[in-house]
Short mmCIF file of C-alpha atoms and ligand atoms in Angstrom, two decimals:
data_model
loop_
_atom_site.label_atom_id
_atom_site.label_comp_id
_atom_site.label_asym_id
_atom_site.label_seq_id
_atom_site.Cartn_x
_atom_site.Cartn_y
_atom_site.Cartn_z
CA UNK A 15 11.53 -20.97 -18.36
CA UNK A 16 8.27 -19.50 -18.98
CA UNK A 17 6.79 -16.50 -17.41
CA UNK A 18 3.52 -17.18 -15.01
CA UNK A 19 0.72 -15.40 -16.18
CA UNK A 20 -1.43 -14.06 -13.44
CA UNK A 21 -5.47 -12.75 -14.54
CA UNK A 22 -5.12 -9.55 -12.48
CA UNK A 23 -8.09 -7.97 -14.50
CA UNK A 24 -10.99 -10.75 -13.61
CA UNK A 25 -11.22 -11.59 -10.00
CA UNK A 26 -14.30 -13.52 -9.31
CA UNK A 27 -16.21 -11.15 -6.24
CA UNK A 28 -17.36 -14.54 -5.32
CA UNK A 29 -13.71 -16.15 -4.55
CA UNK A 30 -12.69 -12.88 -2.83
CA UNK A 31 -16.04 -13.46 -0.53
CA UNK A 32 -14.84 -16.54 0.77
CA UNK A 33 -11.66 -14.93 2.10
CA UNK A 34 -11.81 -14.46 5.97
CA UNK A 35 -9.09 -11.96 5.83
CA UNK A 36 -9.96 -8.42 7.88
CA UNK A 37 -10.78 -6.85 4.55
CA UNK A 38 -13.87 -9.33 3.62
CA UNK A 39 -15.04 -10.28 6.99
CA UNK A 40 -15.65 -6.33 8.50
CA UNK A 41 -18.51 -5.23 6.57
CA UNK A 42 -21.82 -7.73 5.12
CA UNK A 43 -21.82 -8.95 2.03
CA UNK A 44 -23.52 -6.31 0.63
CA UNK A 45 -20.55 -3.85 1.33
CA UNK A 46 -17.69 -3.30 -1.61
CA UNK A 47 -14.37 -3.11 0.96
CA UNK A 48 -12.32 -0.85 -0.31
CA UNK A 49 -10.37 0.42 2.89
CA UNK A 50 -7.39 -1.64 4.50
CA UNK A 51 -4.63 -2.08 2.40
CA UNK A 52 -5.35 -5.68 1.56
CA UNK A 53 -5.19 -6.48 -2.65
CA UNK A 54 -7.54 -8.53 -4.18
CA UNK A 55 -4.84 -10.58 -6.66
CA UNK A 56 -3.85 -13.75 -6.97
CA UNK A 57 -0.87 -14.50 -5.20
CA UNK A 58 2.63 -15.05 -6.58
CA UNK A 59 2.77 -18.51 -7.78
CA UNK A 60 6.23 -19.21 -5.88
CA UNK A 61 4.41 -17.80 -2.89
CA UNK A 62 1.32 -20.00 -2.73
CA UNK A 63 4.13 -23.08 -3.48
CA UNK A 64 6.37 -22.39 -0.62
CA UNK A 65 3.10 -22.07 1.62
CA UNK A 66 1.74 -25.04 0.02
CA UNK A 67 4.88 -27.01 0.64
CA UNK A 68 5.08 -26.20 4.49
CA UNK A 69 1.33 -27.12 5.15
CA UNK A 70 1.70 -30.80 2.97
CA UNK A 71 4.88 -30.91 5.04
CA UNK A 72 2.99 -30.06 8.45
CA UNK A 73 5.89 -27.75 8.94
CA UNK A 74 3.84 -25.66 11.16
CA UNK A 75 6.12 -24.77 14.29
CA UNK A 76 7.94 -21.44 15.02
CA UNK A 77 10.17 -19.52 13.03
CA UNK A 78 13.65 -19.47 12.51
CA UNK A 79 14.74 -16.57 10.47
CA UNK A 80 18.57 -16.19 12.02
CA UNK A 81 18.77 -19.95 10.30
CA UNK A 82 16.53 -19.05 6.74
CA UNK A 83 17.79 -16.91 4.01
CA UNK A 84 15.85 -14.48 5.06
CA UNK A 85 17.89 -11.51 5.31
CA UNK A 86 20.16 -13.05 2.07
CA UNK A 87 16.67 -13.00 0.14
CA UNK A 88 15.71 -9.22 1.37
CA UNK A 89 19.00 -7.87 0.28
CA UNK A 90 19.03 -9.63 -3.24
CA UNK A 91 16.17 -8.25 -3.55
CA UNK A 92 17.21 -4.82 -2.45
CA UNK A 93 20.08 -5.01 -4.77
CA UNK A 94 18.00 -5.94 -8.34
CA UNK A 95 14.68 -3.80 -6.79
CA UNK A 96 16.54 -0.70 -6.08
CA UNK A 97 20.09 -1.12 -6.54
CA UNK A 98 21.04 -0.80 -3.12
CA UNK A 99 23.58 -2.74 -1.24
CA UNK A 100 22.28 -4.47 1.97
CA UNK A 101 24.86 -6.24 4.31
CA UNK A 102 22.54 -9.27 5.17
CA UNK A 103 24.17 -9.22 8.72
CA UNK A 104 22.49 -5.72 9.52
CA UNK A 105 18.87 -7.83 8.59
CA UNK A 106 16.79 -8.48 11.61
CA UNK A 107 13.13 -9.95 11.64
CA UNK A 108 10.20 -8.78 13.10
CA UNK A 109 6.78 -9.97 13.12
CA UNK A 110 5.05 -6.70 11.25
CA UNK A 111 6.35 -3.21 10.21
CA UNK A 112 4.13 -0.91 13.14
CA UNK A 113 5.50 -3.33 15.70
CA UNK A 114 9.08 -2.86 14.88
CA UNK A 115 8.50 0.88 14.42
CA UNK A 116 7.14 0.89 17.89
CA UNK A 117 10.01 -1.52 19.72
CA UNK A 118 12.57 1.13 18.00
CA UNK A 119 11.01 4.61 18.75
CA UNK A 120 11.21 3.04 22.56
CA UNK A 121 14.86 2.83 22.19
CA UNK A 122 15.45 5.77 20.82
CA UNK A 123 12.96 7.99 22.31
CA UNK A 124 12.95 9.06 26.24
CA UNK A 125 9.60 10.24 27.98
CA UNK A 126 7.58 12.98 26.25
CA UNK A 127 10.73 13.77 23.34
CA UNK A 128 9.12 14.72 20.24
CA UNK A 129 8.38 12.27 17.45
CA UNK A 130 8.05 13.83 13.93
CA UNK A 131 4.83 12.21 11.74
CA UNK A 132 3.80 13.79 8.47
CA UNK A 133 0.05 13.90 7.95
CA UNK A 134 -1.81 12.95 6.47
CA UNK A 135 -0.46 9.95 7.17
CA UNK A 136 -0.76 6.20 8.11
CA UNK A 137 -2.86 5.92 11.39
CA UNK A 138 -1.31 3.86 13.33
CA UNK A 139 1.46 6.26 13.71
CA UNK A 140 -0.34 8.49 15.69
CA UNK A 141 -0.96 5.43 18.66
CA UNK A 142 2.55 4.36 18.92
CA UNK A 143 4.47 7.38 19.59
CA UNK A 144 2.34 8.38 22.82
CA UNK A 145 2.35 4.62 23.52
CA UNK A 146 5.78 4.55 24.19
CA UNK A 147 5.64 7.67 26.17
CA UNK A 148 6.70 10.36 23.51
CA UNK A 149 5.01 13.14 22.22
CA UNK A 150 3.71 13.50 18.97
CA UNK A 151 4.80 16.36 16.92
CA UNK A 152 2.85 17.09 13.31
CA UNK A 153 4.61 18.49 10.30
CA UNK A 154 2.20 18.28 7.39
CA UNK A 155 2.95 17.29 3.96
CA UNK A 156 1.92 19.57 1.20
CA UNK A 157 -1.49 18.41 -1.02
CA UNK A 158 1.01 16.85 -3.40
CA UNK A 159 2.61 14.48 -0.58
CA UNK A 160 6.00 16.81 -0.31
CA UNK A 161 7.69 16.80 2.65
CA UNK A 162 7.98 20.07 4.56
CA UNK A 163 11.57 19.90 5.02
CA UNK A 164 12.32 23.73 6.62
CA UNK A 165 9.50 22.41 9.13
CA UNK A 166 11.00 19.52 10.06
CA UNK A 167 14.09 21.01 10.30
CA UNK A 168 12.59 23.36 13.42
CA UNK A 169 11.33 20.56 15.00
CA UNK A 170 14.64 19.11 15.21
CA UNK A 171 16.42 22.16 15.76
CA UNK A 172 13.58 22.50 18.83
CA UNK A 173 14.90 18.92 20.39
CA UNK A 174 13.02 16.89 18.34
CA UNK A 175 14.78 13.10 18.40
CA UNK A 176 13.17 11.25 15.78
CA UNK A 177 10.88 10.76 12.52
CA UNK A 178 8.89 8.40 11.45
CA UNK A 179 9.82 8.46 7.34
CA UNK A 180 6.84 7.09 5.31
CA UNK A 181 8.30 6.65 2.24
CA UNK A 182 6.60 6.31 0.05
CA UNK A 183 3.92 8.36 2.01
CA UNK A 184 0.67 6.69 2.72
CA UNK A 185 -1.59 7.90 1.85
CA UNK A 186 -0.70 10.28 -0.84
CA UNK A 187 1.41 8.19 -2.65
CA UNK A 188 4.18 10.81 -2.70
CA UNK A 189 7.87 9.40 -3.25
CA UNK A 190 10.39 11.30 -1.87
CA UNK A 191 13.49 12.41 -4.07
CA UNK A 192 16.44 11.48 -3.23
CA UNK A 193 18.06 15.45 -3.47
CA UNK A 194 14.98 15.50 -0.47
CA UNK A 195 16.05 12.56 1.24
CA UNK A 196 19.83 14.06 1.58
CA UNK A 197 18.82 17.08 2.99
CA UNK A 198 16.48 15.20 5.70
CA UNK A 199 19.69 13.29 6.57
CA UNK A 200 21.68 15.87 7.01
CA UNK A 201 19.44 17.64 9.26
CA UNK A 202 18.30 15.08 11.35
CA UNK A 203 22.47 14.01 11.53
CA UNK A 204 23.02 17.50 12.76
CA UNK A 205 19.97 17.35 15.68
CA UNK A 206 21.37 14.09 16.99
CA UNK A 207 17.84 12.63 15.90
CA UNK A 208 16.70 9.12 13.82
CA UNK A 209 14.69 8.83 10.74
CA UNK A 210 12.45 5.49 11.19
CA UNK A 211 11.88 5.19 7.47
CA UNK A 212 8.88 3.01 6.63
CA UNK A 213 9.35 1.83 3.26
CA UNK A 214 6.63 -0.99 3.01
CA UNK A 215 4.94 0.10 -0.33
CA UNK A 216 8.70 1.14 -1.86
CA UNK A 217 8.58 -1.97 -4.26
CA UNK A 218 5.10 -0.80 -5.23
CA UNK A 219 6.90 2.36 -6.74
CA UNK A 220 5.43 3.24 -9.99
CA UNK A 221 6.49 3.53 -13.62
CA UNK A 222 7.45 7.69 -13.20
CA UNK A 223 9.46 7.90 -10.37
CA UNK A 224 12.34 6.50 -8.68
CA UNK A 225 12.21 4.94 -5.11
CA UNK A 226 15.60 5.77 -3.36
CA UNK A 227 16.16 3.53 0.21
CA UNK A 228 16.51 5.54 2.81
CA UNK A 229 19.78 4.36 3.64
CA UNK A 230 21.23 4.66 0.70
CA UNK A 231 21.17 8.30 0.42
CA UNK A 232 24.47 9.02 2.45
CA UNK A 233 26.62 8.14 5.02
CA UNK A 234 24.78 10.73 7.60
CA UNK A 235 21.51 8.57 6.62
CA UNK A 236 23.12 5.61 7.61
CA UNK A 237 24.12 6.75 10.65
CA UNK A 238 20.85 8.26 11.77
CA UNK A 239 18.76 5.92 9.88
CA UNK A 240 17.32 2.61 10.71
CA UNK A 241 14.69 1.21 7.93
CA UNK A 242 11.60 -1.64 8.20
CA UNK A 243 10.29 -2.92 5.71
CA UNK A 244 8.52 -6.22 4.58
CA UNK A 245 7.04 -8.16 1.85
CA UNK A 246 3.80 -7.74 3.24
CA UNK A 247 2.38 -4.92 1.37
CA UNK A 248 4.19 -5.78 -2.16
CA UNK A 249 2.77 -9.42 -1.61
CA UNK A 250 -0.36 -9.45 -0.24
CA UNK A 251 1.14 -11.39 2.86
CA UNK A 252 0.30 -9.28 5.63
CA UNK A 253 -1.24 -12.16 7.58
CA UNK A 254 1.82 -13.82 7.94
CA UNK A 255 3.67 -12.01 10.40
CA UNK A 256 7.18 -11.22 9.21
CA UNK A 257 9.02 -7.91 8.42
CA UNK A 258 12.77 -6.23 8.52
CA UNK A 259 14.58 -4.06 10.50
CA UNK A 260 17.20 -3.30 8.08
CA UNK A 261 20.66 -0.88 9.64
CA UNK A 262 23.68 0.46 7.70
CA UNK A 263 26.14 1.56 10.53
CA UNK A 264 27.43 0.12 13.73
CA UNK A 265 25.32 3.11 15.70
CA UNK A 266 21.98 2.04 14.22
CA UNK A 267 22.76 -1.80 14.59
CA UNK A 268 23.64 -0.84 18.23
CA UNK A 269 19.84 -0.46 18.92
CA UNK A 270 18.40 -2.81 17.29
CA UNK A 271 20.89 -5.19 19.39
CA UNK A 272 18.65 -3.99 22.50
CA UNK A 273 15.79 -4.76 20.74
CA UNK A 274 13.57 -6.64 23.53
CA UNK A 275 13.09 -10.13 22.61
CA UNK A 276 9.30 -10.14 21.60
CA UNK A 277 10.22 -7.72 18.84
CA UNK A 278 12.36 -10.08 16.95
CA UNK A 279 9.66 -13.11 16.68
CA UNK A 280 8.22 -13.24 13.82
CA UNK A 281 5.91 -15.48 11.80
CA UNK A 282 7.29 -19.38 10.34
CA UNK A 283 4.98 -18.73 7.05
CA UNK A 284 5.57 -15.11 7.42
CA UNK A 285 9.42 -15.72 6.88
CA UNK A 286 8.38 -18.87 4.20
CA UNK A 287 6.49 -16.56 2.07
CA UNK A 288 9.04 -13.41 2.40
CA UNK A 289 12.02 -15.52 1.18
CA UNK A 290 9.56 -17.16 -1.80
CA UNK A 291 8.79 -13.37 -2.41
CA UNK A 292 11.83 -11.89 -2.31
CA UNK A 293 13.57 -14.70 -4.29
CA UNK A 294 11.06 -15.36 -7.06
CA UNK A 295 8.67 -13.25 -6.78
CA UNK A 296 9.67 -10.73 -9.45
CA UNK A 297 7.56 -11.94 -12.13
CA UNK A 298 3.93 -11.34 -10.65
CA UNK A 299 5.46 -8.32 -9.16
CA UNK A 300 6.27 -6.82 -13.02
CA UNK A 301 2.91 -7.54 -13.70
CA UNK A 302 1.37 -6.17 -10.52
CA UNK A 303 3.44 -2.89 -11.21
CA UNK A 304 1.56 -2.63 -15.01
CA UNK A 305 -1.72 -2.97 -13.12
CA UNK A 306 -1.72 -0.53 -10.58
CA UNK A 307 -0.11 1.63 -13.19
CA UNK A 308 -2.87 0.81 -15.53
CA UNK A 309 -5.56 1.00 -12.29
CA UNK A 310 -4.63 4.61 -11.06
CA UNK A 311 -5.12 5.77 -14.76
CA UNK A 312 -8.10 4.37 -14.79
CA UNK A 313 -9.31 5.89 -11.92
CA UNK A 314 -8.19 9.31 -13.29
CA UNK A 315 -10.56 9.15 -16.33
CA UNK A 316 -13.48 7.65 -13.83
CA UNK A 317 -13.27 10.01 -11.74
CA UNK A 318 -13.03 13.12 -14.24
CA UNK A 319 -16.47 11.32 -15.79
CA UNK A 320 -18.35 10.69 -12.56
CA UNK A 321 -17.13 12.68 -9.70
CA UNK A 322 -15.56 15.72 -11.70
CA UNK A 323 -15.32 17.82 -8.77
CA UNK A 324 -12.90 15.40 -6.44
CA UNK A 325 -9.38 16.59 -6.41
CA UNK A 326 -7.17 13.35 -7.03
CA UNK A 327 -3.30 12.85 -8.00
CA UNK A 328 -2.31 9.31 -8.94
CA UNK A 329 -0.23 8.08 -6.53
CA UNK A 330 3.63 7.70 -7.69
CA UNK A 331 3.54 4.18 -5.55
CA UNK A 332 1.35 1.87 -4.36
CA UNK A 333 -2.34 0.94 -4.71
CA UNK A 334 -4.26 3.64 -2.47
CA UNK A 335 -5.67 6.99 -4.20
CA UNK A 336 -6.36 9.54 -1.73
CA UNK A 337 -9.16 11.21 -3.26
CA UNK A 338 -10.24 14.90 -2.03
CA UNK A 339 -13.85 14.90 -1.42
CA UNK A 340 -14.34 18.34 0.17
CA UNK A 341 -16.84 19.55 -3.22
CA UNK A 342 -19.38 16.84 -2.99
CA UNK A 343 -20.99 17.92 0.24
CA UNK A 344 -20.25 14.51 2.26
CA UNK A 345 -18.73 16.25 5.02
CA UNK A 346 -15.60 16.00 7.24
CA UNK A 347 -15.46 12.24 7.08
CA UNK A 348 -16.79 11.27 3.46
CA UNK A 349 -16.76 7.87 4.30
CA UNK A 350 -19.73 7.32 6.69
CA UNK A 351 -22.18 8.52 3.53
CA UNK A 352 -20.24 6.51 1.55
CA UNK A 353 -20.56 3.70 3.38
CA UNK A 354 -23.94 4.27 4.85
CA UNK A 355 -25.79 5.47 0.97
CA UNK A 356 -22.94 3.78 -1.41
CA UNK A 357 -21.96 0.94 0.33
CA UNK A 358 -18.44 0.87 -0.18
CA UNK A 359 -16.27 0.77 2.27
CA UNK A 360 -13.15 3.26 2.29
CA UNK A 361 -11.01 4.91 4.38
CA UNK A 362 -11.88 8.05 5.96
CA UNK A 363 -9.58 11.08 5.46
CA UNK A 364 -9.78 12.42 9.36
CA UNK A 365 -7.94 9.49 10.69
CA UNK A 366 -5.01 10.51 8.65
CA UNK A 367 -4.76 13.60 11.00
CA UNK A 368 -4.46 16.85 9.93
CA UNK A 369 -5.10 17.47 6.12
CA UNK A 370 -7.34 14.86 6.02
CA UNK A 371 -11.10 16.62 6.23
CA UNK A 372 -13.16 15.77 3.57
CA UNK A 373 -10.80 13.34 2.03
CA UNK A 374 -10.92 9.78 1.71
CA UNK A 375 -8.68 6.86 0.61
CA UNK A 376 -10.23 3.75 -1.98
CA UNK A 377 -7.83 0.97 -2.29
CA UNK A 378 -7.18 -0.03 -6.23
CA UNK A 379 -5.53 -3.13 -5.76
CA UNK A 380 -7.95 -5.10 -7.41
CA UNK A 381 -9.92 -5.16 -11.03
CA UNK A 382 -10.95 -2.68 -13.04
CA UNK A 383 -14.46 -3.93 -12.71
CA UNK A 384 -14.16 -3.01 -9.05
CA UNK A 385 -12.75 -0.03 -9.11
CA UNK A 386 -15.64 1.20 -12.03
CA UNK A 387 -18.03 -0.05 -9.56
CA UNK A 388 -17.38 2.00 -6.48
CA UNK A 389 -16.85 5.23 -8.51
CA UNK A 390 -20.13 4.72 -9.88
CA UNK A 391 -21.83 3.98 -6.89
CA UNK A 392 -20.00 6.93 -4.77
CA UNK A 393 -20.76 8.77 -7.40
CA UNK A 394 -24.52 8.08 -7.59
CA UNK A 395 -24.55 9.71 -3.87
CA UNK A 396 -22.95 12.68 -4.78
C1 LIG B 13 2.93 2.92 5.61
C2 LIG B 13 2.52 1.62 6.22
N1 LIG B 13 3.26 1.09 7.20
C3 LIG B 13 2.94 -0.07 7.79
C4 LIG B 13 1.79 -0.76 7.39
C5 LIG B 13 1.42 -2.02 8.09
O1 LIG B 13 2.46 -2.90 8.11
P1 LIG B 13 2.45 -4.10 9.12
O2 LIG B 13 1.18 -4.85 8.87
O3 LIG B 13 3.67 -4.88 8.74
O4 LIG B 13 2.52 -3.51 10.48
C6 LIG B 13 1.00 -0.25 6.38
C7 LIG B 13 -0.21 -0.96 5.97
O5 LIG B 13 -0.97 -0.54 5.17
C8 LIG B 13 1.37 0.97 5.78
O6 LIG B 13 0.64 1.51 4.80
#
């Protein structure tokens, strides 16, 4: 059968105006969005089919992932993806990734126990622990995304009892090795504590580097580990409303069996889509991979031309560059010139917490054209 084809390269800016997603509607039209971590591509064909299909067949009601192939999908796709062996019985849905994070650090967390994050990192980390009544505890990254592991290790050691894992790291792109991964388990196996490893952009991993699951590492991972995940990211399908809680041991599946009830719904296109994804998505996803490969290269060599004196490493995964800022003079939060003289929109490094002065984060999923244009007009503010 042939291969779909996708034109990743030329996306009209006019189509991508009409979108009422959160990425085109929260700045005028004058405004080049390049913040959330929406892409710009055309969806998978099989995808936009299975979507298709439900709407012509007004199949519009809730969802029903215990009865959809949902979790068979997520671990074929685990298996050819990454090699690694899912039990589609330790698969539970849940509607989005931060969600199920949250519903799980509330079972395993009591009040005011410390919650390792590594900054600069994803936001929305930084409301949920103290949402659910624990307290936040920072262990920075190095510049290159690294995790500090002898760091982590004290906090444990200090009565710590969990992490949250983001691997790979948002926004630094950084993919943990697995050699890294081991000795994380082991330590957090030794504290008594659990590694909440976020592994939404892991397909996204790029030519270079190897993602390695979490729970795949070793038997003290699976024990202490409990991953979620989701085709949202890889797929552009965030909308949706479905993600994974994925366990490997009879401890881990133990909490997510006291999960409260409004963590396990879930989205009925959400789940469509995932299975579509997971299932035949491959294709477009090769090709997506070669683009963002391509894209961060590209924004290597526009960068040294235009903004020489940003510091910026191509991330190993995903489609967000975290670009260091600090020589051009915008200040802490680069973004507010940017957005205010440039007028692109991107993501400002403080809200990434510590490490994140003077940095920001542009989102390449999307053309080359694009990408050239908000270099060059960051760059004509600088
Ligand atoms: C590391 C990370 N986790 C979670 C999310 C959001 O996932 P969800 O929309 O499923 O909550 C994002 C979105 O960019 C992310 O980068």
């Amino acid at each position: 059968m042939p291969h779909d084809q996708y034109n990743l390269t030329e996306i009209p800016l006019g189509r991508l105006r009409r979108r009422r997603s959160a990425k085109w509607t929260t700045f005028p039209d004058d405004v080049l969005p390049a913040f959330v971590a929406e892409m710009d591509f055309p969806l998978a064909r099989p995808v936009k089919d299975a979507l298709v299909e439900a709407v012509e067949l007004d199949d519009t009601g809730y969802a029903n992932p215990a009865a959809s192939h949902l979790a068979d999908s997520f671990a074929g796709f685990a298996a050819r993806r990454f090699g690694w062996e899912v039990d589609p019985g330790q698969v539970t849905a849940t509607s989005d990734v931060v969600g199920g994070l949250r519903a799980l650090l509330d079972l395993v967390t009591g009040p005011l126990e410390g919650v390792v994050v590594t900054p600069p990192v994803y936001f929305p980390f930084f409301s949920i622990v103290p949402e659910v009544g624990a307290e936040l505890i920072e262990v920075p990254v190095a510049p290159d995304g690294k995790l500090d592991l002898e760091g982590i290790a004290a906090r444990f050691q200090a009565g710590a009892r969990a992490m949250i894992l983001c691997s790979p790291h948002n926004p630094t792109g950084a993919v943990p090795s697995r050699s890294e991964l081991e000795q994380l388990a082991e330590m957090a196996a030794e504290a008594d504590a659990w590694i909440l490893a976020d592994e939404i952009h892991a397909p996204l991993t790029l030519p270079g580097v190897t993602h390695t699951p979490f729970l795949d590492v070793s038997d003290a991972a699976r024990e202490c580990g409990i991953c979620v995940t989701s085709a949202s990211k890889t797929f552009n399908i965030a909308g949706l409303g479905c993600a994974v809680i994925v366990t490997a041991s009879q401890r881990a599946a133990r909490i997510v069996s006291r999960l409260p009830a409004g963590a396990t719904h879930c989205g009925h296109f959400g789940v469509i889509a995932s299975i579509a994804a997971f299932e035949r998505g491959e294709d477009w996803l090769d090709q997506v991979v070669a683009r963002l490969d391509a894209n961060r290269h590209l924004l290597k060599d526009l960068l040294d031309e235009y903004l020489p004196d940003t510091v910026y490493r191509p991330p190993q995964a995903g489609y967000l560059a975290w670009i260091d800022a600090g020589e051009l003079g915008l200040g802490i939060d680069p973004s507010a010139l940017i957005l205010e003289k440039a007028g692109v929109a991107v993501s400002g490094g403080p809200r990434f917490g510590s490490g994140g002065s003077g940095h920001f984060r542009l989102n390449i999923g999307t053309s080359p054209e694009l990408i050239e244009s908000a270099v060059r007009s960051i760059a004509g503010i600088a």
